[in-house]
PDB file of C-alpha atoms in Angstrom:
ATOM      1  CA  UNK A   1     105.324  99.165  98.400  1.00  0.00           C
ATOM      2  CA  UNK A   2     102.884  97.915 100.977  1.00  0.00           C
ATOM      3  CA  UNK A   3     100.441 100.707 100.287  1.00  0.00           C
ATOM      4  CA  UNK A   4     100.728  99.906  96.735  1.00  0.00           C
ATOM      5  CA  UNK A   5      99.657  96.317  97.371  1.00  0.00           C
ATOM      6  CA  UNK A   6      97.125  96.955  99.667  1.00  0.00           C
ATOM      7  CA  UNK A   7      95.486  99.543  96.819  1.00  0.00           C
ATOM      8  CA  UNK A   8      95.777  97.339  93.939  1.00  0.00           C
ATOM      9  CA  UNK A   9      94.567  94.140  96.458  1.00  0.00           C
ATOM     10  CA  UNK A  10      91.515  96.448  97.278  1.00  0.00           C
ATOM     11  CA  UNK A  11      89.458  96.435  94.177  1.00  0.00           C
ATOM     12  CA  UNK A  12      90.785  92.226  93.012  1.00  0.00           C
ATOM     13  CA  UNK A  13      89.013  91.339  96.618  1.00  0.00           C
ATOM     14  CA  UNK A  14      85.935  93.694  95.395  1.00  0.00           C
ATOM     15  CA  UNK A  15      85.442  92.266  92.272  1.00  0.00           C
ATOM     16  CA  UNK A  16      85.874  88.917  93.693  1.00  0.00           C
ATOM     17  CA  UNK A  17      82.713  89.416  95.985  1.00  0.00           C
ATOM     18  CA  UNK A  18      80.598  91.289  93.330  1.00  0.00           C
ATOM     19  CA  UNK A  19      81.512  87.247  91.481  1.00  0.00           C
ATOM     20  CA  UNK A  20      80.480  85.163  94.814  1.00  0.00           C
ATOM     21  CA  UNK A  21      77.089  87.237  95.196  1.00  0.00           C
ATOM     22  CA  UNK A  22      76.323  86.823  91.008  1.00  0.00           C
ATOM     23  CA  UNK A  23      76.980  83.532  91.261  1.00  0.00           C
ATOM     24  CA  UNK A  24      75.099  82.429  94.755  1.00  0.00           C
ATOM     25  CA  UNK A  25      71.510  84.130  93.202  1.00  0.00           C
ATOM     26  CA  UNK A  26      72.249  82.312  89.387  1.00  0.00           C
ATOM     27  CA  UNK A  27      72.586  79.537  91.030  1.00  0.00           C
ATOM     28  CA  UNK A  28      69.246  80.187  93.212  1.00  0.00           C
ATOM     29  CA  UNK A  29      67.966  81.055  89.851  1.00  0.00           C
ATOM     30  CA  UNK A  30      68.418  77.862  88.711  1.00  0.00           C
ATOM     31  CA  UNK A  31      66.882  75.586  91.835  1.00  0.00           C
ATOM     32  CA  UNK A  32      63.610  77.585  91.721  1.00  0.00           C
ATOM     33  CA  UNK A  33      63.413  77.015  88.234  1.00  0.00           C
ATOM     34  CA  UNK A  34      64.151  73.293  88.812  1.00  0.00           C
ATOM     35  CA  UNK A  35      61.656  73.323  91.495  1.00  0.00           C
ATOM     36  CA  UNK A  36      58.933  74.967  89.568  1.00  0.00           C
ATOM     37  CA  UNK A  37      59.802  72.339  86.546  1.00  0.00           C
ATOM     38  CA  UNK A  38      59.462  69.689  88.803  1.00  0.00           C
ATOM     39  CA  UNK A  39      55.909  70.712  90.364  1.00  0.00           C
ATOM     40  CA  UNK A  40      54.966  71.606  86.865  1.00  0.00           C
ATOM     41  CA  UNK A  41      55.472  67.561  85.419  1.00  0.00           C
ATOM     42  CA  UNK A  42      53.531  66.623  88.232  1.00  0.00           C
ATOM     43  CA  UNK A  43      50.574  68.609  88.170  1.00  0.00           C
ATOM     44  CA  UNK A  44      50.388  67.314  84.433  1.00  0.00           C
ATOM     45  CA  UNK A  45      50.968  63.933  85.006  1.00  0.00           C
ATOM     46  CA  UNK A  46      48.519  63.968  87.795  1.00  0.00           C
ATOM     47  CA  UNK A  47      46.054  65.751  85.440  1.00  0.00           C
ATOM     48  CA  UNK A  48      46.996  63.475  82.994  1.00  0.00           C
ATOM     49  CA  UNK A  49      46.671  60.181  84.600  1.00  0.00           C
ATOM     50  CA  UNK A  50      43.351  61.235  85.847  1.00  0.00           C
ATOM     51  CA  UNK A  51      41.796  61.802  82.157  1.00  0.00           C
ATOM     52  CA  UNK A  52      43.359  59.058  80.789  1.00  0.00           C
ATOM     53  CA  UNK A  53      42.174  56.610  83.685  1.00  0.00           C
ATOM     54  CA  UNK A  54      38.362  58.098  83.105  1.00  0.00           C
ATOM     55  CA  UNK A  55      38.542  57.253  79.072  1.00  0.00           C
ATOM     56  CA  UNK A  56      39.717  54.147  79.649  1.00  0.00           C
ATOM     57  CA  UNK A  57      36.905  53.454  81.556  1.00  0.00           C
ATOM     58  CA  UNK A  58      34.520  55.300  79.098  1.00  0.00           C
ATOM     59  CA  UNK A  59      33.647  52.076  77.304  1.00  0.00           C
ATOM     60  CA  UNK A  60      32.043  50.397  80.212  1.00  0.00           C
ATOM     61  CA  UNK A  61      30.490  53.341  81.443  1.00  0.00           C
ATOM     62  CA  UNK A  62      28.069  53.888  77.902  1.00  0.00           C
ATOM     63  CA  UNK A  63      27.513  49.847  78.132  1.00  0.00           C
ATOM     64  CA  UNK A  64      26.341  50.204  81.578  1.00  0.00           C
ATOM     65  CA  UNK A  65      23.885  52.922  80.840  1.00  0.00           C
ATOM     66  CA  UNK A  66      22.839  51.511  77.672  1.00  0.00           C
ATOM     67  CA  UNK A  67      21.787  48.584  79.655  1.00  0.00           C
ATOM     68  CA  UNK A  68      20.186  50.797  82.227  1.00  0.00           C
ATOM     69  CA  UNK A  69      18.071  51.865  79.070  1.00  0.00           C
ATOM     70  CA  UNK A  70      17.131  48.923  77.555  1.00  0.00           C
ATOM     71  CA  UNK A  71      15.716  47.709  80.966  1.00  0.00           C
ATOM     72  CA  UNK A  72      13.776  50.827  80.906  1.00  0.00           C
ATOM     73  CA  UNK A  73      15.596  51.578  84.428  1.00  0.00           C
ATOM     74  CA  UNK A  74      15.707  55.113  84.026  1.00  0.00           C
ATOM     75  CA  UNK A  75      16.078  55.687  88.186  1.00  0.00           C
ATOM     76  CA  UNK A  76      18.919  53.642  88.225  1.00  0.00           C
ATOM     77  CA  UNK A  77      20.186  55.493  84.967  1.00  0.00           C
ATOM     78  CA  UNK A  78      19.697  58.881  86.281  1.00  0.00           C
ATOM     79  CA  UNK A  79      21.710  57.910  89.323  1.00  0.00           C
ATOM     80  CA  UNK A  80      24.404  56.402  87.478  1.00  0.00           C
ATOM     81  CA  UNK A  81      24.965  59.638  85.601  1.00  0.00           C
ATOM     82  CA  UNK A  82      24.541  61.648  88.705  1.00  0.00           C
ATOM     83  CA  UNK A  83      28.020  59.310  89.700  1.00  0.00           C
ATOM     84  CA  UNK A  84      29.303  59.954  86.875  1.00  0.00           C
ATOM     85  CA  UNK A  85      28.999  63.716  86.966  1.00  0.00           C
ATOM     86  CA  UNK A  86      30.342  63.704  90.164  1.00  0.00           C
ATOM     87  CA  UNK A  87      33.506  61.470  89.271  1.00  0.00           C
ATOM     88  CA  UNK A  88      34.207  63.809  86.343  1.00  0.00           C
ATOM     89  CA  UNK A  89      34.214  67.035  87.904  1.00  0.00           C
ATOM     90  CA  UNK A  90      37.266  65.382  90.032  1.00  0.00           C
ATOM     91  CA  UNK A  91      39.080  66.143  87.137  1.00  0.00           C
ATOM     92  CA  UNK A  92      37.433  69.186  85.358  1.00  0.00           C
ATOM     93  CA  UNK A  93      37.479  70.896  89.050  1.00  0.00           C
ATOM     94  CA  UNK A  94      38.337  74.500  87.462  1.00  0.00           C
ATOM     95  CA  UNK A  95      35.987  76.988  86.305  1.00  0.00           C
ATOM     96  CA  UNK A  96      35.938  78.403  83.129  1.00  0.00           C
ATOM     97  CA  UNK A  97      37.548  81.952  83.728  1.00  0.00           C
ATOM     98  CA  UNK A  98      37.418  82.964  80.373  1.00  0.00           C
ATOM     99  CA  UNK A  99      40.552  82.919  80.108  1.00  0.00           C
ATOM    100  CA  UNK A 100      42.782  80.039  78.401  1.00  0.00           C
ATOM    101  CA  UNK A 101      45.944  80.588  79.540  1.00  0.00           C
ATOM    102  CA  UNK A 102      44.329  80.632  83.409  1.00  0.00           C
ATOM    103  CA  UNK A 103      42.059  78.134  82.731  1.00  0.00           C
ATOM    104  CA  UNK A 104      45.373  75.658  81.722  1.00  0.00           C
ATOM    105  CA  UNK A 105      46.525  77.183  85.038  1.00  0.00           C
ATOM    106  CA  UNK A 106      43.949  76.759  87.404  1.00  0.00           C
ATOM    107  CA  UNK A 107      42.912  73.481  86.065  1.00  0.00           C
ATOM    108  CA  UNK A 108      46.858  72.127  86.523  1.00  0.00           C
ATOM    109  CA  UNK A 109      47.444  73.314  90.110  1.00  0.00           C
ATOM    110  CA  UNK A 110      44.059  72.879  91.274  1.00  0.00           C
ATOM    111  CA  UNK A 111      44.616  68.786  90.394  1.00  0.00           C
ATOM    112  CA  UNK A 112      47.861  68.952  92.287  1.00  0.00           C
ATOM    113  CA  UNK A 113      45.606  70.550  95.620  1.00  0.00           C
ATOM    114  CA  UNK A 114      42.482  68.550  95.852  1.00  0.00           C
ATOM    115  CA  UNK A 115      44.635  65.202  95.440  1.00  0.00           C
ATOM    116  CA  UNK A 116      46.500  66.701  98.879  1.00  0.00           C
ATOM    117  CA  UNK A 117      42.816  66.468 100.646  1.00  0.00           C
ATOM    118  CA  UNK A 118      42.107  70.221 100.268  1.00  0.00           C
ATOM    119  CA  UNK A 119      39.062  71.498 100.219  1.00  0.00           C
ATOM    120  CA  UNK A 120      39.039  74.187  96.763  1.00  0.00           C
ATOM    121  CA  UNK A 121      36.593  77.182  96.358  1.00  0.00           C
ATOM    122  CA  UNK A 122      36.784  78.922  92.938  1.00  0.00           C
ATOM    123  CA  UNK A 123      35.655  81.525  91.755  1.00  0.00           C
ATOM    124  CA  UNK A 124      37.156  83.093  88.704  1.00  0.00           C
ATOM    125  CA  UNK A 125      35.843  84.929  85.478  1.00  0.00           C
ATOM    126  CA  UNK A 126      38.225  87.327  83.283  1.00  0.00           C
ATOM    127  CA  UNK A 127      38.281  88.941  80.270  1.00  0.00           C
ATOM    128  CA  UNK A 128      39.705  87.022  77.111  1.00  0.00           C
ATOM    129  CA  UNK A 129      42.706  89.172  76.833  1.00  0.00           C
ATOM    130  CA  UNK A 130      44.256  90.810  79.567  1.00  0.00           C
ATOM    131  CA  UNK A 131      47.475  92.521  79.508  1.00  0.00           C
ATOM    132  CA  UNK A 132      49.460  90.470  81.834  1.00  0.00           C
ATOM    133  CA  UNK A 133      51.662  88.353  79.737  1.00  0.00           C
ATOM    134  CA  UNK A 134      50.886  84.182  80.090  1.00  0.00           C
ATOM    135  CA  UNK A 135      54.314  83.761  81.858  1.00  0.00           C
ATOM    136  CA  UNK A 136      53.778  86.367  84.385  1.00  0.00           C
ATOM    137  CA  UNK A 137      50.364  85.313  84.334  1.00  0.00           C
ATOM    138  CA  UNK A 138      51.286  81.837  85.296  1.00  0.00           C
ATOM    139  CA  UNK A 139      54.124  83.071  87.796  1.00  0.00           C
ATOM    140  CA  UNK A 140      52.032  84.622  89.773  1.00  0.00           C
ATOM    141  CA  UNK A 141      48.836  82.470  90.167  1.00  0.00           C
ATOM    142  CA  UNK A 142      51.195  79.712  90.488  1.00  0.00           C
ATOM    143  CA  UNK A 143      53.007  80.823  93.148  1.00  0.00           C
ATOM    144  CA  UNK A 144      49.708  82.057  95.394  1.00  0.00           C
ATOM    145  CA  UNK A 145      48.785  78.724  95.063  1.00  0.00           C
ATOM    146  CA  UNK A 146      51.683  76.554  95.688  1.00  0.00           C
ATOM    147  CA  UNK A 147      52.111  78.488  98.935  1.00  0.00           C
ATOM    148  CA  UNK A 148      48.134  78.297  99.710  1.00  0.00           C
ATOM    149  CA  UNK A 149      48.596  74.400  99.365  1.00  0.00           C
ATOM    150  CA  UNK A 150      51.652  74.342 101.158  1.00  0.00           C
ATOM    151  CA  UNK A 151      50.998  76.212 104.089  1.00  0.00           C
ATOM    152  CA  UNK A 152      47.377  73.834 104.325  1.00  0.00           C
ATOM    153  CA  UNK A 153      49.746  70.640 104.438  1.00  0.00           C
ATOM    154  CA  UNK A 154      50.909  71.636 108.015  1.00  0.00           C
ATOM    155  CA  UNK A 155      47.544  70.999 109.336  1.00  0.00           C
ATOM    156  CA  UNK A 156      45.272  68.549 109.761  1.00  0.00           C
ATOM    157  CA  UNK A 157      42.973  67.125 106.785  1.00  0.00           C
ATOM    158  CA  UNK A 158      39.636  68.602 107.889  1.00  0.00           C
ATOM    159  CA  UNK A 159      41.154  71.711 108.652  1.00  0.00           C
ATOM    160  CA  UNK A 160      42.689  72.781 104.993  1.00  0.00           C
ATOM    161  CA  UNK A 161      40.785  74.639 102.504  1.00  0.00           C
ATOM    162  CA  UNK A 162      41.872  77.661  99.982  1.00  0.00           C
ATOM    163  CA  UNK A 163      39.223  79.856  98.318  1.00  0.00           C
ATOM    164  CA  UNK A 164      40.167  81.831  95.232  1.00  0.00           C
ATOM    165  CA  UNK A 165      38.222  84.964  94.031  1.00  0.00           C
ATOM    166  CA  UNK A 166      39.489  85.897  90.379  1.00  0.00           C
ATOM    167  CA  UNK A 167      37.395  88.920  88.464  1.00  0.00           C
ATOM    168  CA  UNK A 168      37.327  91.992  87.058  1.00  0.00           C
ATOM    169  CA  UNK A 169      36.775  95.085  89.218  1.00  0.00           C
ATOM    170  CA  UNK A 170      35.802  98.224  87.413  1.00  0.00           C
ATOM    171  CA  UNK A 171      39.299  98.399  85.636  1.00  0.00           C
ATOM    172  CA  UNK A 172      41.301  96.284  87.460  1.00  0.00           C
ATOM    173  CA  UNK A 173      42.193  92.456  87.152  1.00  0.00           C
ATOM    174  CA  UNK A 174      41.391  91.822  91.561  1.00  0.00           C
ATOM    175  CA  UNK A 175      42.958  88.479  93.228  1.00  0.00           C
ATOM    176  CA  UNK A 176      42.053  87.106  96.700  1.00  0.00           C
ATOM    177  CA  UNK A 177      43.631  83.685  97.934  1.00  0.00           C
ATOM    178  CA  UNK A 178      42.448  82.662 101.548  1.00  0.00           C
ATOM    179  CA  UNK A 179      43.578  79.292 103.002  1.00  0.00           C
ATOM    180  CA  UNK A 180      44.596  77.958 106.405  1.00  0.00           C
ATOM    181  CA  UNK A 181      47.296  77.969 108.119  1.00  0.00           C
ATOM    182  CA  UNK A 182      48.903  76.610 111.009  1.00  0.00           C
ATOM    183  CA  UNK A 183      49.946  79.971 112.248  1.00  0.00           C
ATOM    184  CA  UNK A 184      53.587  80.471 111.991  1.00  0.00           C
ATOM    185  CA  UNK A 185      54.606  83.720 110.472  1.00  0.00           C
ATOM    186  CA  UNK A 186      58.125  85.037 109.988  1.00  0.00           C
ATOM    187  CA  UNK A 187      57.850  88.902 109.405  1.00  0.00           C
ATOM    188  CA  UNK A 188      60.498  91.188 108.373  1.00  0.00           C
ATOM    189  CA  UNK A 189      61.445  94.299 106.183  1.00  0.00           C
ATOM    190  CA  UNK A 190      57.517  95.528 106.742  1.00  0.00           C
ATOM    191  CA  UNK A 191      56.217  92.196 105.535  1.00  0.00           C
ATOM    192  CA  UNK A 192      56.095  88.305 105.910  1.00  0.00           C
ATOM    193  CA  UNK A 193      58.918  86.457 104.934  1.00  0.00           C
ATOM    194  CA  UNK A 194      58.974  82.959 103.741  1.00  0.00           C
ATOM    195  CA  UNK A 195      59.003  79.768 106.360  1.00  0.00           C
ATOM    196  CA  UNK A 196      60.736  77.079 104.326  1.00  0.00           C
ATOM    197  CA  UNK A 197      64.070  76.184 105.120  1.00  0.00           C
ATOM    198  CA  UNK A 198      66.043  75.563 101.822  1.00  0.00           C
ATOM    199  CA  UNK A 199      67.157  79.156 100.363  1.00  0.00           C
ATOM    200  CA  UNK A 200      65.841  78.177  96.983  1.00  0.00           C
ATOM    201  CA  UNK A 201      62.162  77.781  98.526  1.00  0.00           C
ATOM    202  CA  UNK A 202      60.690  81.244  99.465  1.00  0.00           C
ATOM    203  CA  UNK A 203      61.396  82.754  96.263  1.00  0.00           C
ATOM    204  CA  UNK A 204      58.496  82.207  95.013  1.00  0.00           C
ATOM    205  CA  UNK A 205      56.819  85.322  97.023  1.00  0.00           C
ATOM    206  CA  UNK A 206      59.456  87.545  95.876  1.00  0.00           C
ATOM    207  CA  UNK A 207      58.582  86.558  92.129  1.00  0.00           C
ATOM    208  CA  UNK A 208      55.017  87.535  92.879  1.00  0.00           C
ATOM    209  CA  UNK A 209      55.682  90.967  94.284  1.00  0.00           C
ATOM    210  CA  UNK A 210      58.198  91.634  91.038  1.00  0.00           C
ATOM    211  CA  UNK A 211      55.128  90.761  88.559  1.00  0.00           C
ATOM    212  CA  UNK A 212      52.771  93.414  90.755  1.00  0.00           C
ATOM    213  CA  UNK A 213      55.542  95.875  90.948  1.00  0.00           C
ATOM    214  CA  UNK A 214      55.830  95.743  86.830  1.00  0.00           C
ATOM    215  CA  UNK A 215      52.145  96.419  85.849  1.00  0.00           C
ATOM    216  CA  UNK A 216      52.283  98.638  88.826  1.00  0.00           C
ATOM    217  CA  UNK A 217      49.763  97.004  91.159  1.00  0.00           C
ATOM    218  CA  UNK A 218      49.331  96.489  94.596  1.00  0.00           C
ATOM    219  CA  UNK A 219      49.091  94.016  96.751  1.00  0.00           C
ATOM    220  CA  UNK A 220      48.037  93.238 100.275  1.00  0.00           C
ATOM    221  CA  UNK A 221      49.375  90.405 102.899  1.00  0.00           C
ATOM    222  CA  UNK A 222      47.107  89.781 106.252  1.00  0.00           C
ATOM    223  CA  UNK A 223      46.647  86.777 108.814  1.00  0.00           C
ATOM    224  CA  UNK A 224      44.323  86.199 111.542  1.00  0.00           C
ATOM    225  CA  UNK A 225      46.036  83.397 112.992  1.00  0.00           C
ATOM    226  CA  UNK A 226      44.864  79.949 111.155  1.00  0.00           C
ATOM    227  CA  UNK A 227      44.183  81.642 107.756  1.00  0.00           C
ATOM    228  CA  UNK A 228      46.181  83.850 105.757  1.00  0.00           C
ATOM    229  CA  UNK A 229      44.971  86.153 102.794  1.00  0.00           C
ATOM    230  CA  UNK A 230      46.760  87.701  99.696  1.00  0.00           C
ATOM    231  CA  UNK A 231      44.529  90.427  97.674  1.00  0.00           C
ATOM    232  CA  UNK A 232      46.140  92.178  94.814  1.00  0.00           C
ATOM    233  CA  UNK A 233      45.019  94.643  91.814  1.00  0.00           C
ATOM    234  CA  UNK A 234      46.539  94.417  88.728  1.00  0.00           C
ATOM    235  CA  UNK A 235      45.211  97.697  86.623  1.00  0.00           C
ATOM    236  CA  UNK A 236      43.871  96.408  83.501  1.00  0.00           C
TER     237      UNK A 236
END
């Protein structure tokens, strides 16, 4: 009779783990997707309250310079719209990749990192239509650079900067992030593992190596103390 029990108790205490482990990564599932919801709102209402702030104040920008005009104070004018150029590209700060989907991308994070005090090097230019679909598109790109800008916070001001390197190469969609660090690595399995504490943060470099592994890419991790790289190739 004990026997009996202990075979029949076997497989209910089986199942019951097989239900703890499903349930412990839906509901990791469910934070990263909260967590990338959350970032998302605010890199649009960041972009957003920038643009809207700079129409406002379109008005009494063209007054100004049509005053600069009528005085026939064209130094004064050309500076003025050297200011001006300057103030907008605060908010246009992403290239034009060639890309929409990217460009809505770059131009949403990219808001989100220079209003942290990080210095932002871009360089991207891709064809039209790649095949990369926009969401894996956006889960990847995203994810380099929330961990770029979050690895910069942990040092000082003058020290943060990422640089991003988007193109075509021969046939082959080719990604380089670079950005500083403050030098803490956790490594593991034949590769770095995330440093953030709460177990729905780090998921966000699994998600990239998934995307890679489905269009069959590759995809390189290396630091050299204070900066960090990622380089992948996505066969186009």
């Amino acid at each position: 009779m004990i026997i009996i029990f202990l075979l029949l108790a076997v497989p209910a205490a089986a199942v019951g783990i097989r239900f703890y482990i499903r349930r412990c990564v839906e509901q990791q599932i469910v934070r990263y997707q909260n967590d990338l919801t959350e970032k998302h709102c605010e890199e649009v209402d960041n972009l957003y309250r920038q643009t809207r702030g700079w129409r406002h104040d379109l008005k009494n920008h063209l007054q100004t310079m049509q005053a600069y005009l009528e005085m026939g104070q064209t130094q004064q004018l050309q500076n003025y719209l050297r200011e001006l150029t300057e103030d907008y590209n605060t908010i246009d700060i992403a290239l034009r990749t060639g890309n929409s989907m990217l460009d809505a991308i770059l131009n949403s994070k990219l808001s989100i990192i220079k209003a942290r005090d990080i210095r932002v090097d871009v360089t991207a230019e891709v064809p039209s239509s790649i095949p990369v679909s926009d969401v894996d598109l956006s889960v990847m790109i995203g994810n380099l650079l929330d961990n770029a800008m979050e690895a910069c916070l942990k040092v000082p001001r003058e020290l943060r900067f990422i640089r991003l390197y988007i193109t075509k190469a021969k046939e082959n969609l080719y990604i380089y992030v670079m950005n500083a660090t403050d030098g803490s690595y956790r490594r593991g399995g034949g590769g770095y593992l995330s440093t953030k504490l709460s177990d729905s943060h780090g998921y966000g470099l699994q998600r990239i190596d998934k995307v890679i592994r489905k269009y069959k890419g590759y995809r390189s991790r290396e630091d050299e103390g204070d900066v960090f790289a990622t380089e992948i190739l996505i066969p186009l």
